[in-house]
Tab-separated table of N, CA and C in Angstrom:
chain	number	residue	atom	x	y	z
U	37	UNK	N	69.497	-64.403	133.452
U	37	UNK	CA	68.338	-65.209	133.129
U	37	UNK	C	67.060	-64.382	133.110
U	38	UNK	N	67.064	-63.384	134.072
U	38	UNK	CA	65.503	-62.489	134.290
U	38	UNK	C	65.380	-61.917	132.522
U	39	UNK	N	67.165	-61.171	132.297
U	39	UNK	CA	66.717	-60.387	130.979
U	39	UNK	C	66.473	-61.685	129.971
U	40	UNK	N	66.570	-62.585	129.763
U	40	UNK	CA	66.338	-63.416	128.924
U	40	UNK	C	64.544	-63.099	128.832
U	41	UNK	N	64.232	-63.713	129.797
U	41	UNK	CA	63.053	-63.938	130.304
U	41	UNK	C	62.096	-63.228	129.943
U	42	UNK	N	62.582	-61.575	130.411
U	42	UNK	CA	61.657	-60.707	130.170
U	42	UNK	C	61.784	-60.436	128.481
U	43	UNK	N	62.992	-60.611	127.965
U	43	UNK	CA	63.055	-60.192	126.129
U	43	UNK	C	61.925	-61.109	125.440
U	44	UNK	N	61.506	-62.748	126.379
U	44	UNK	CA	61.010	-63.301	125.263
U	44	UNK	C	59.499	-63.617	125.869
U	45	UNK	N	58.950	-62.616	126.864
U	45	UNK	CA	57.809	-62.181	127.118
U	45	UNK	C	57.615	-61.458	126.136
U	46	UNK	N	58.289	-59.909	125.794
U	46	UNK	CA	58.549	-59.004	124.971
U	46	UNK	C	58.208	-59.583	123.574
U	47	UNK	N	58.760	-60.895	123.115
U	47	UNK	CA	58.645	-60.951	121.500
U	47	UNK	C	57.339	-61.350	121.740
U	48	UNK	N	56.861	-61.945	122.800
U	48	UNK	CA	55.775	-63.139	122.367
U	48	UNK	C	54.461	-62.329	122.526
U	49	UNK	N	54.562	-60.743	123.533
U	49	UNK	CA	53.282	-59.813	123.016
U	49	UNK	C	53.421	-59.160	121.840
U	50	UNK	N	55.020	-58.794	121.169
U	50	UNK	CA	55.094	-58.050	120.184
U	50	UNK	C	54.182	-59.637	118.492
U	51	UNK	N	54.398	-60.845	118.897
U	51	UNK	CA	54.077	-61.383	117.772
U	51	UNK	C	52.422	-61.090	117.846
U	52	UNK	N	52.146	-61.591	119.203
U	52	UNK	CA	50.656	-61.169	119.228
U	52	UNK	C	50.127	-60.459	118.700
U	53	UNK	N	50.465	-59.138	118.913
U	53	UNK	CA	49.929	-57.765	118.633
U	53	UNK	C	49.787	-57.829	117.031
U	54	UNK	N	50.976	-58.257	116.744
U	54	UNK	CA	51.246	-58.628	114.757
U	54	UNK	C	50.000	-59.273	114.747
U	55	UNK	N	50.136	-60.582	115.016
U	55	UNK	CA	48.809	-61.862	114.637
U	55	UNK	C	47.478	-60.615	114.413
U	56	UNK	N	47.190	-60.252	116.002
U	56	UNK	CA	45.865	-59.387	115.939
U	56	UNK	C	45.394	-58.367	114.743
U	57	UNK	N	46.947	-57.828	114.658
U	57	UNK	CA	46.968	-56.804	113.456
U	57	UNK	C	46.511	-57.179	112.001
U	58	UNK	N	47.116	-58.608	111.629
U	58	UNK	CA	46.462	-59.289	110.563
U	58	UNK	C	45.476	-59.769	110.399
U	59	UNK	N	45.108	-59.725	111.464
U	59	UNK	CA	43.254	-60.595	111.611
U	59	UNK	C	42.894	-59.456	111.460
U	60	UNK	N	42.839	-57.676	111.941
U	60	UNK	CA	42.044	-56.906	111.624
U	60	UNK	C	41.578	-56.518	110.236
U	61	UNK	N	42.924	-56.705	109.207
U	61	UNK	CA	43.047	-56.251	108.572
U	61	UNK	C	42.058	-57.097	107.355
U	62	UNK	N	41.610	-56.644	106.680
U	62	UNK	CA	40.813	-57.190	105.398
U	62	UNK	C	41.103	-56.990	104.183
U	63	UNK	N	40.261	-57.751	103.437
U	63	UNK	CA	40.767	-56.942	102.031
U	63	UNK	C	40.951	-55.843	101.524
U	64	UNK	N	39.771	-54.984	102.064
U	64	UNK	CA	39.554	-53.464	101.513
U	64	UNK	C	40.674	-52.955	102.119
U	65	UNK	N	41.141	-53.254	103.178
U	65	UNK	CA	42.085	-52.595	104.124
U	65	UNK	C	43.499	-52.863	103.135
U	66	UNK	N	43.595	-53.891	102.564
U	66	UNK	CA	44.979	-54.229	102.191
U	66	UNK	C	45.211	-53.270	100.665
U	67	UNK	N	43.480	-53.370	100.011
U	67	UNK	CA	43.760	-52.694	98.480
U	67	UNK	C	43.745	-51.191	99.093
U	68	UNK	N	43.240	-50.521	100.046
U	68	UNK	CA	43.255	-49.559	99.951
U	68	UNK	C	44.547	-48.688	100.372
U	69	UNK	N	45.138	-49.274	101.299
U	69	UNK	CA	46.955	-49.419	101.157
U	69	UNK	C	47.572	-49.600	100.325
U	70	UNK	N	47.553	-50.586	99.542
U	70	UNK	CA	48.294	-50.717	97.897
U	70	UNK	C	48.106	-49.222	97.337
U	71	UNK	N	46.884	-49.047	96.659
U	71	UNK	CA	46.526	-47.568	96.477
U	71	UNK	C	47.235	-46.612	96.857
U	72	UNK	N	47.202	-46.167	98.397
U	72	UNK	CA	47.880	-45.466	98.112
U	72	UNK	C	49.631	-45.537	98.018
U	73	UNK	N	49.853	-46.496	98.481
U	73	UNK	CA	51.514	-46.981	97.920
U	73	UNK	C	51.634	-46.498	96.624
U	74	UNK	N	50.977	-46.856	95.395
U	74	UNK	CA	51.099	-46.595	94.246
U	74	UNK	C	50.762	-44.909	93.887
U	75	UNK	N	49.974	-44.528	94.280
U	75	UNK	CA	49.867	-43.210	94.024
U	75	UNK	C	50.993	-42.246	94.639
U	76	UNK	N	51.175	-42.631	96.000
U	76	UNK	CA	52.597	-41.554	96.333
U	76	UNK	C	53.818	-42.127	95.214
U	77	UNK	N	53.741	-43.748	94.996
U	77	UNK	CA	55.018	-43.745	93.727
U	77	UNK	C	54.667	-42.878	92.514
U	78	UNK	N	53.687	-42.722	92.734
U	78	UNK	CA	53.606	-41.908	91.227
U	78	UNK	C	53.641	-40.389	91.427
U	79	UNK	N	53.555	-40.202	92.491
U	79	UNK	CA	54.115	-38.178	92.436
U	79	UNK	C	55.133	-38.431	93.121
U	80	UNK	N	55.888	-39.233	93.472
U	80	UNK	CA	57.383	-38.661	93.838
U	80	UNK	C	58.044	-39.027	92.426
U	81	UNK	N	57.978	-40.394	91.754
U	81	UNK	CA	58.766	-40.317	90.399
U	81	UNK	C	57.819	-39.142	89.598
U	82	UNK	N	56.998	-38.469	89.514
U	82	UNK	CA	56.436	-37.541	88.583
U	82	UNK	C	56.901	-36.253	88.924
U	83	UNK	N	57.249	-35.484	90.830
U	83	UNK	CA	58.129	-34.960	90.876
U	83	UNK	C	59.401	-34.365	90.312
U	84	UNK	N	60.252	-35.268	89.527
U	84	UNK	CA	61.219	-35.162	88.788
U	84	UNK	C	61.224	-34.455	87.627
U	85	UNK	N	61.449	-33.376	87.729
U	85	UNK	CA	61.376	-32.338	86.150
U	85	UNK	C	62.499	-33.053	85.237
U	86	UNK	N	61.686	-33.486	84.176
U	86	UNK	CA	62.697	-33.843	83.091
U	86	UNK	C	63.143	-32.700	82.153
U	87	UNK	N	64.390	-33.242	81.551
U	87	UNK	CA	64.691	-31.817	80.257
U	87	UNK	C	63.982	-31.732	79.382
U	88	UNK	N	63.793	-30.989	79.014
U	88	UNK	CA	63.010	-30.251	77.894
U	88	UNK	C	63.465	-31.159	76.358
U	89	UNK	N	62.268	-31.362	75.720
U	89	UNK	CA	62.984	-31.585	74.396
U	89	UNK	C	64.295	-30.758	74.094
U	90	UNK	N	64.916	-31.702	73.279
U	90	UNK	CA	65.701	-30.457	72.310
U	90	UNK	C	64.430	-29.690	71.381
U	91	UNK	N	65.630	-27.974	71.201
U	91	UNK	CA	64.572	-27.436	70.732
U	91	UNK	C	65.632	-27.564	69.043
U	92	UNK	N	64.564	-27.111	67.485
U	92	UNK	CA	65.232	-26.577	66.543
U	92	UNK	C	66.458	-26.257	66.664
U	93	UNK	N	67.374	-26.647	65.308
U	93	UNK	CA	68.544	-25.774	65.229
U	93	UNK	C	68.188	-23.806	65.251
U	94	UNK	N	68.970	-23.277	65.537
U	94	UNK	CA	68.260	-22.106	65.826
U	94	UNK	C	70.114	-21.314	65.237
U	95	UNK	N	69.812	-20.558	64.676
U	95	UNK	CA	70.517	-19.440	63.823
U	95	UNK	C	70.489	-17.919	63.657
U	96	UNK	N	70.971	-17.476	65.204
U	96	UNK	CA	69.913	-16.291	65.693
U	96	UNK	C	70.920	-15.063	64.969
U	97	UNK	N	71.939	-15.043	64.584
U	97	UNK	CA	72.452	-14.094	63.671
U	97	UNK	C	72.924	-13.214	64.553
U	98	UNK	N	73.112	-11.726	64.406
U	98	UNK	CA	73.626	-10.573	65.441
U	98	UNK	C	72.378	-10.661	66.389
U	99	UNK	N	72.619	-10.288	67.581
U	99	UNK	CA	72.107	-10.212	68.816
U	99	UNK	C	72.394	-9.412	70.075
U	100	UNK	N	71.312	-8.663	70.442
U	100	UNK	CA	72.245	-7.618	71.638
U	100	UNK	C	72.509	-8.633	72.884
U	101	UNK	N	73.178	-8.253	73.426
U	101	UNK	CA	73.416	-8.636	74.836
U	101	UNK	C	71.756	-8.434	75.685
U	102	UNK	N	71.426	-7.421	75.607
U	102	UNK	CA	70.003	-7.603	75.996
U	102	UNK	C	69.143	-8.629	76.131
U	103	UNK	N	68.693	-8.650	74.459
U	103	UNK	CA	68.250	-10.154	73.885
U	103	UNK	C	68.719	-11.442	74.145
U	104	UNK	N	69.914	-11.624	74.220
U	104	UNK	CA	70.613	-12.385	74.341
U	104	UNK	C	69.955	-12.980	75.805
U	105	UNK	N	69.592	-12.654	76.368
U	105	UNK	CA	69.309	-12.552	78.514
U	105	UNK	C	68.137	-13.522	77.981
U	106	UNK	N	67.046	-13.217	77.524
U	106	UNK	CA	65.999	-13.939	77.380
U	106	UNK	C	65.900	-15.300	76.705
U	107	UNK	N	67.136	-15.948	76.891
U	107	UNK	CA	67.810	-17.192	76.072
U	107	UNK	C	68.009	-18.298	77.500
U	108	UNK	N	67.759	-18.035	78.720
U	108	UNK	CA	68.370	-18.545	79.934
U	108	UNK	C	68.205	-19.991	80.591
U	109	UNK	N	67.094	-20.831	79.401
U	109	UNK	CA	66.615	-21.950	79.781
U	109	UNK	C	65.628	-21.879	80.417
U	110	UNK	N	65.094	-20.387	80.678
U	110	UNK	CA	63.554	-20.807	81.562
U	110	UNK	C	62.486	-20.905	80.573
U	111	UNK	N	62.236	-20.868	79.495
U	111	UNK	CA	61.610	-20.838	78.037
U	111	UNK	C	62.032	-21.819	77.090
U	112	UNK	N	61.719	-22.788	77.661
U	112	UNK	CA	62.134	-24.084	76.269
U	112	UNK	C	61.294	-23.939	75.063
U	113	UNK	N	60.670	-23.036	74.923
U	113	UNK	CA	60.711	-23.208	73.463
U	113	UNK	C	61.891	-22.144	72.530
U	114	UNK	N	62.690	-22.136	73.402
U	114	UNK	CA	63.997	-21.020	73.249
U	114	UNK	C	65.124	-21.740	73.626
U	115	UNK	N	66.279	-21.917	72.919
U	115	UNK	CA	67.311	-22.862	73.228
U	115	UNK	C	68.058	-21.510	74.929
U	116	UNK	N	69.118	-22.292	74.907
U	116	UNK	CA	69.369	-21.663	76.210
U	116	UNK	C	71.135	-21.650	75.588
U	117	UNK	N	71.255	-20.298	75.769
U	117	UNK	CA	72.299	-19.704	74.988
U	117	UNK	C	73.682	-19.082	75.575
U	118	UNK	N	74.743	-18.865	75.498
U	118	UNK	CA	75.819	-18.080	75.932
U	118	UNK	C	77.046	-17.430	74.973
U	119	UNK	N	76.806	-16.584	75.367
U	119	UNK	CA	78.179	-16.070	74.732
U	119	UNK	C	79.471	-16.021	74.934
U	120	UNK	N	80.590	-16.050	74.415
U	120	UNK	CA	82.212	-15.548	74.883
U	120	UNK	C	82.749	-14.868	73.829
U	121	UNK	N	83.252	-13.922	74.006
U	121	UNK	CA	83.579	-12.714	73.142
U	121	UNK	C	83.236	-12.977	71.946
U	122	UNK	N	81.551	-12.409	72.463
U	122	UNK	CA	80.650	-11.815	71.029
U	122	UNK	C	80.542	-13.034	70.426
U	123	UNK	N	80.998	-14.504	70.360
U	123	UNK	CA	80.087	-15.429	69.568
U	123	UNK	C	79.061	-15.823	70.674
U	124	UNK	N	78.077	-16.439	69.978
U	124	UNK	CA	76.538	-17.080	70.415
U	124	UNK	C	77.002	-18.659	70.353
U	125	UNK	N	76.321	-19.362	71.741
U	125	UNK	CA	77.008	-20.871	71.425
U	125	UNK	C	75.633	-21.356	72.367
U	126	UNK	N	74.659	-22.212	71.378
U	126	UNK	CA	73.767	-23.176	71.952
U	126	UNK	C	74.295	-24.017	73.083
U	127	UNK	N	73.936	-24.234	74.365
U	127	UNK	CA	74.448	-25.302	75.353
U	127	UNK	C	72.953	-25.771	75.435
U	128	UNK	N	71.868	-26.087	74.847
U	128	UNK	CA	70.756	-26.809	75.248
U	128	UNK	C	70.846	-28.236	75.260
U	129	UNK	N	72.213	-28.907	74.653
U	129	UNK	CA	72.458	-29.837	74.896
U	129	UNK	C	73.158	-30.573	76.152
U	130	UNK	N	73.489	-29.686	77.109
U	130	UNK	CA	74.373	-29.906	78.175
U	130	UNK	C	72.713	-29.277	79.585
U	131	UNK	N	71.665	-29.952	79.583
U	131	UNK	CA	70.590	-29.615	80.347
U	131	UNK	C	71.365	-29.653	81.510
U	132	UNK	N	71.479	-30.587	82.029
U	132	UNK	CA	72.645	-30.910	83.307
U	132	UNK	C	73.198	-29.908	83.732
U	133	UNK	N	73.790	-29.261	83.250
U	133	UNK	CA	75.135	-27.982	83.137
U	133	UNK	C	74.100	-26.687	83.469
U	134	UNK	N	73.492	-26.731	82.434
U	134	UNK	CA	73.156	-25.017	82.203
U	134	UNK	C	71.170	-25.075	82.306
U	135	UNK	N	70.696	-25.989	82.605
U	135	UNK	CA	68.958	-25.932	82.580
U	135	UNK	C	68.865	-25.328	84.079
U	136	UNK	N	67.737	-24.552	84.145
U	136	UNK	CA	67.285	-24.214	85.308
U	136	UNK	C	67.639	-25.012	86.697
U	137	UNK	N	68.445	-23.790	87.461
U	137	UNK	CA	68.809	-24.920	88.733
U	137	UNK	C	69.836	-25.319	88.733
U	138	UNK	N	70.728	-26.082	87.594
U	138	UNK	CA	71.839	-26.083	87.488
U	138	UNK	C	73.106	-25.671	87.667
U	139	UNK	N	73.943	-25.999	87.693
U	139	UNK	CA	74.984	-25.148	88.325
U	139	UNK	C	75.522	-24.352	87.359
U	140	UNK	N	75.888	-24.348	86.210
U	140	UNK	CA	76.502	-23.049	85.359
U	140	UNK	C	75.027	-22.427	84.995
U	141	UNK	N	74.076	-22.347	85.270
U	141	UNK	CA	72.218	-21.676	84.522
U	141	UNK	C	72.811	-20.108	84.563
U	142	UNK	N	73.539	-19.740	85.917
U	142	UNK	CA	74.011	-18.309	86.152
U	142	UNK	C	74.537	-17.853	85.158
U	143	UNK	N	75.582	-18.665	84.190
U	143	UNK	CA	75.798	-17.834	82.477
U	143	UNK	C	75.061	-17.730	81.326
U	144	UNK	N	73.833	-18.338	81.253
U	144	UNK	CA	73.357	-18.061	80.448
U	144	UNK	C	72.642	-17.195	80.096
U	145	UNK	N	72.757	-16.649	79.030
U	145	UNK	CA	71.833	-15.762	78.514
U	145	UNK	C	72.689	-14.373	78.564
U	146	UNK	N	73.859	-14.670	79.006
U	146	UNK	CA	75.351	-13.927	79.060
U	146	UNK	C	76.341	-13.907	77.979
U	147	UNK	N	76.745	-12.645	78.084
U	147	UNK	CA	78.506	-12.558	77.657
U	147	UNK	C	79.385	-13.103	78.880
U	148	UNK	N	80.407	-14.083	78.774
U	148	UNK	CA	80.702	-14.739	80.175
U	148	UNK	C	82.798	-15.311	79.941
U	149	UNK	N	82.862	-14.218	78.783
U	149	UNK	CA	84.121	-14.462	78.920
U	149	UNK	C	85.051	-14.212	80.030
U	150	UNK	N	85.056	-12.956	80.080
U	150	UNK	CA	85.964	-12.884	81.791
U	150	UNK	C	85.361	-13.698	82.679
U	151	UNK	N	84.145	-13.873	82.821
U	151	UNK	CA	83.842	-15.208	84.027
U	151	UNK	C	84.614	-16.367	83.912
U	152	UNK	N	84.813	-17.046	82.302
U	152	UNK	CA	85.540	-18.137	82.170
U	152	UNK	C	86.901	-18.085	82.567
U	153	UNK	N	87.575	-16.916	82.349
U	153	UNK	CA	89.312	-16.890	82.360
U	153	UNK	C	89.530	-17.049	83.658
U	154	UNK	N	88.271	-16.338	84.888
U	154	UNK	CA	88.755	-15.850	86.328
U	154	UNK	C	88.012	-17.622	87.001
U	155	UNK	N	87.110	-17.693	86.080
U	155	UNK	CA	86.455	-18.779	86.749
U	155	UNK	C	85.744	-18.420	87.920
U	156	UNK	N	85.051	-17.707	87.158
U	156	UNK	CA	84.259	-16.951	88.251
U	156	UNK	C	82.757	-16.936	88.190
U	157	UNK	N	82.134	-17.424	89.237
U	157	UNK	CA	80.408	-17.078	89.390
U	157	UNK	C	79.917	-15.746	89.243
U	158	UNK	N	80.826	-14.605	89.557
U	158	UNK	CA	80.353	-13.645	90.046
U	158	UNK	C	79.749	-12.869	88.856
U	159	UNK	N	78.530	-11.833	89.138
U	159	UNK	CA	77.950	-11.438	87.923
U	159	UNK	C	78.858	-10.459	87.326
U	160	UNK	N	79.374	-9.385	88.440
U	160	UNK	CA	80.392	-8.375	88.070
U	160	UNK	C	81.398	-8.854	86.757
U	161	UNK	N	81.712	-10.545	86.624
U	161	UNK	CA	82.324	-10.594	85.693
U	161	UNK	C	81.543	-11.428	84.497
U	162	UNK	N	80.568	-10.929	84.244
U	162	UNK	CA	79.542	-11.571	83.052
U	162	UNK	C	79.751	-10.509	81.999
U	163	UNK	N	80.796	-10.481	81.369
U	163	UNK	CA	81.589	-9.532	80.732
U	163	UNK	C	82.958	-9.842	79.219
U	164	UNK	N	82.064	-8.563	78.476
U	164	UNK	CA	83.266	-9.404	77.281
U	164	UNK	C	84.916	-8.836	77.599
U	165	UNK	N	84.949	-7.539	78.733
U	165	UNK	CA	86.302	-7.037	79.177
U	165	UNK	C	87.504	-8.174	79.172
U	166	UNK	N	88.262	-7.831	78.844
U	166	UNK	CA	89.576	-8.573	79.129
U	166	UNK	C	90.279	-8.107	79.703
U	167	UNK	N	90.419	-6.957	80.216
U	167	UNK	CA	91.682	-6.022	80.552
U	167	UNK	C	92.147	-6.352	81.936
U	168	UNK	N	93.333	-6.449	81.838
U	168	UNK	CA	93.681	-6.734	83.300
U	168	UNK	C	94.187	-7.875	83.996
U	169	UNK	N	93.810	-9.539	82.970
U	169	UNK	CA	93.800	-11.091	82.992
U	169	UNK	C	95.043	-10.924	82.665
U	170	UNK	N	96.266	-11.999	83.753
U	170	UNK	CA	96.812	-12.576	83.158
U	170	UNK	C	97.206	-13.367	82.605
U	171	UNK	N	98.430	-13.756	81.691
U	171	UNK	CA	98.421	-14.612	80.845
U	171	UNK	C	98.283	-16.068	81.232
U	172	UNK	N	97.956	-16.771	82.583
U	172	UNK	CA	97.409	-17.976	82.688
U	172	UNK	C	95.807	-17.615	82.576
U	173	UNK	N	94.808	-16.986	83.210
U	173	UNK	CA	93.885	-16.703	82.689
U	173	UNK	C	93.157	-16.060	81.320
U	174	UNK	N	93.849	-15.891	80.697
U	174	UNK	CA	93.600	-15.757	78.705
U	174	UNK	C	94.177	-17.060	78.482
U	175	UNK	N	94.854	-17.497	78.573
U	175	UNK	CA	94.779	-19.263	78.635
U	175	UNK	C	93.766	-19.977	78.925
U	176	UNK	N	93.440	-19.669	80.117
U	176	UNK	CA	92.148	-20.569	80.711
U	176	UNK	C	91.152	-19.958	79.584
U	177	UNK	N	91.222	-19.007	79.182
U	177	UNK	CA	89.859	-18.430	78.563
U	177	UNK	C	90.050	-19.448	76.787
U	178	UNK	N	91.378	-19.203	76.552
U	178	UNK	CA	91.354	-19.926	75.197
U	178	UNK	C	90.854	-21.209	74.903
U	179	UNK	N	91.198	-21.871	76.513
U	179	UNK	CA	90.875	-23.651	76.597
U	179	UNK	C	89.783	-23.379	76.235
U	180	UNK	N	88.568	-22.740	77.118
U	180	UNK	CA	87.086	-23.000	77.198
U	180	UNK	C	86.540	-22.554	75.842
U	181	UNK	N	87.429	-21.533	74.899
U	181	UNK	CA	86.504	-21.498	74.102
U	181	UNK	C	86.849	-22.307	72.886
U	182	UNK	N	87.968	-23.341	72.811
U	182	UNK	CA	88.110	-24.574	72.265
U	182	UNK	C	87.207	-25.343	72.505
U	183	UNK	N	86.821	-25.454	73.760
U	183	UNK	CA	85.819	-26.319	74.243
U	183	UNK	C	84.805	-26.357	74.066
U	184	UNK	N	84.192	-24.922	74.368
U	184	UNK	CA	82.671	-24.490	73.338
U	184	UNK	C	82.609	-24.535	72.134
U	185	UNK	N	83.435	-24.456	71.109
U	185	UNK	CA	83.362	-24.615	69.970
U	185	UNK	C	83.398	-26.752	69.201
U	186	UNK	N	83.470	-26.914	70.005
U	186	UNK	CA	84.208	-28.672	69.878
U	186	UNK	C	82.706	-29.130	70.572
U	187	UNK	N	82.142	-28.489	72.013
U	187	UNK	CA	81.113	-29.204	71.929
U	187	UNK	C	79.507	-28.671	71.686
U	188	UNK	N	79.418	-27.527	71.116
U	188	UNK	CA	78.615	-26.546	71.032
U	188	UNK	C	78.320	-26.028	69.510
U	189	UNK	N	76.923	-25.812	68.918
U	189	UNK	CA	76.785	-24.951	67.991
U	189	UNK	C	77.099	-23.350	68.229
U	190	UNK	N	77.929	-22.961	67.718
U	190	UNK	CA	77.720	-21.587	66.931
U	190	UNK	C	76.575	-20.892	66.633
U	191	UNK	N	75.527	-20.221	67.074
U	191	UNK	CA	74.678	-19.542	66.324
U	191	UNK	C	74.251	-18.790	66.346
U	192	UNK	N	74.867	-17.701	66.914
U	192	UNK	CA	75.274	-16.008	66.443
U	192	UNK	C	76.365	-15.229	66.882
U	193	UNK	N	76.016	-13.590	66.808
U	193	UNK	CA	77.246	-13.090	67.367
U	193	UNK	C	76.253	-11.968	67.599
U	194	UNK	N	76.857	-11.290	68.967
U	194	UNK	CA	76.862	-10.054	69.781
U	194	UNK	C	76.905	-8.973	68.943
U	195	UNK	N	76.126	-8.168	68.458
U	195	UNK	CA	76.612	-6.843	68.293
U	195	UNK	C	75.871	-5.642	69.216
U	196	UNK	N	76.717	-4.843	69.197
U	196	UNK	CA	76.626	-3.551	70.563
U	196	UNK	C	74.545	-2.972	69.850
U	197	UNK	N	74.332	-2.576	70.567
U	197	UNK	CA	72.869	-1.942	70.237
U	197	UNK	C	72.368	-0.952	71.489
U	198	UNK	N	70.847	-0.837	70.922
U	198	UNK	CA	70.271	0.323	72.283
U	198	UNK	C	69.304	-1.090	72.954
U	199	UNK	N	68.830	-0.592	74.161
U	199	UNK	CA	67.817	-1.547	74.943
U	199	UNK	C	66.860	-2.001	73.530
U	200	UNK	N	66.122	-0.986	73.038
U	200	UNK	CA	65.073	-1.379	71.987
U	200	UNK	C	65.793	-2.229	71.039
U	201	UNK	N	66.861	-2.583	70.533
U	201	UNK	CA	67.581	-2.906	69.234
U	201	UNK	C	66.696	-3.802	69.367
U	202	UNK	N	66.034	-4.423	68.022
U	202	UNK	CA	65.296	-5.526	68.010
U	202	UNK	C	66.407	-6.758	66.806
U	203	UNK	N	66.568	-7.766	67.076
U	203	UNK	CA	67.368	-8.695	66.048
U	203	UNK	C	66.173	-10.149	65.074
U	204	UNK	N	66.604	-10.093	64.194
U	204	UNK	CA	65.966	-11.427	64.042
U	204	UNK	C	66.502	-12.854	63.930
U	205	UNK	N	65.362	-13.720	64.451
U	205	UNK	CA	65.238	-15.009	64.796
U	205	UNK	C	64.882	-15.962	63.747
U	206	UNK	N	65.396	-16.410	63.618
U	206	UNK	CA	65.318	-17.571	62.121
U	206	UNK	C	65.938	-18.952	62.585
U	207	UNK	N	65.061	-20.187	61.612
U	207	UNK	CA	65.170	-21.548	61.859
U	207	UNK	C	66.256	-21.754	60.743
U	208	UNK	N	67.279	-22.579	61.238
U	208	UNK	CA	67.819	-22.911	59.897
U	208	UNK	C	66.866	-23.813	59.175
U	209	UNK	N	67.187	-24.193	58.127
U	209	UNK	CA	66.048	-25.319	57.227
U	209	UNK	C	66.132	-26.605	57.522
């Protein structure tokens, strides 16, 4: 009976304290709370980096591996690009996947065939080498590049060069 007793002493200063609290409070007090309610909603949903437009079809032709690096999604006005043995394959449609932050972002702007066969993060294998895979991994490698091709543009190819090789960049029409 005491704990009864004492719990509904307990509610009856805790309502008080409420009551008092609402009598302090005024109008200015209530809009200026709204305020800022609304303003923190608006930088935590503004927080949220959205994807980038899509950019142009883009038709980048031969390309060094070099060049190729500066394709990585941190430059949207640059699609974000990858290679697998020596073709060029737009993924700017897969932001999710490959945009900054993302979990595959680490291949882009890569040759990343042996990464695909080993299934591997590692940079050591950001590489057009094959040597050495066996034949369930050149499998795995064939799936994925069914896959890139089925959900991906085409739009160039690798050729060997010096650091300087410069390539050109063209819009399709």
């Amino acid at each position: 009976n005491i704990d009864l007793y004492f719990n509904l002493i307990r509610y009856v200063f805790l309502l008080q304290a409420l009551h008092l609290c609402a009598q302090a409070m005024d109008f200015v007090t209530l809009v200026l709370v709204f305020v800022i309610v609304v303003v923190l909603g608006l930088i935590i949903r503004g927080s949220k980096r959205s994807p980038p437009p899509p950019p142009a079809k883009y038709e980048l032709g031969d390309v060094t591996l070099e060049a190729l690096r500066f394709y990585n999604g941190y430059d949207w006005s640059k699609p974000t690009l990858v290679a697998i043995r020596s073709k060029v394959y737009d993924v700017s449609n897969k932001y999710d996947v490959y945009g900054p932050g993302k979990p595959s972002n680490a291949y882009t702007g890569r040759e990343i065939a042996r990464a695909l066969a080993l299934g591997s993060m590692d940079e050591k294998d950001f590489t057009a080498d094959l040597d050495g895979l066996t034949a369930e991994q050149l499998e795995r490698l064939e799936q994925a590049v069914q896959d890139f091709e089925r959900l991906h543009d085409r739009v160039g190819q690798v050729r060997a060069g010096s650091k300087g090789s410069i390539f050109v960049e063209r819009l399709q029409p």
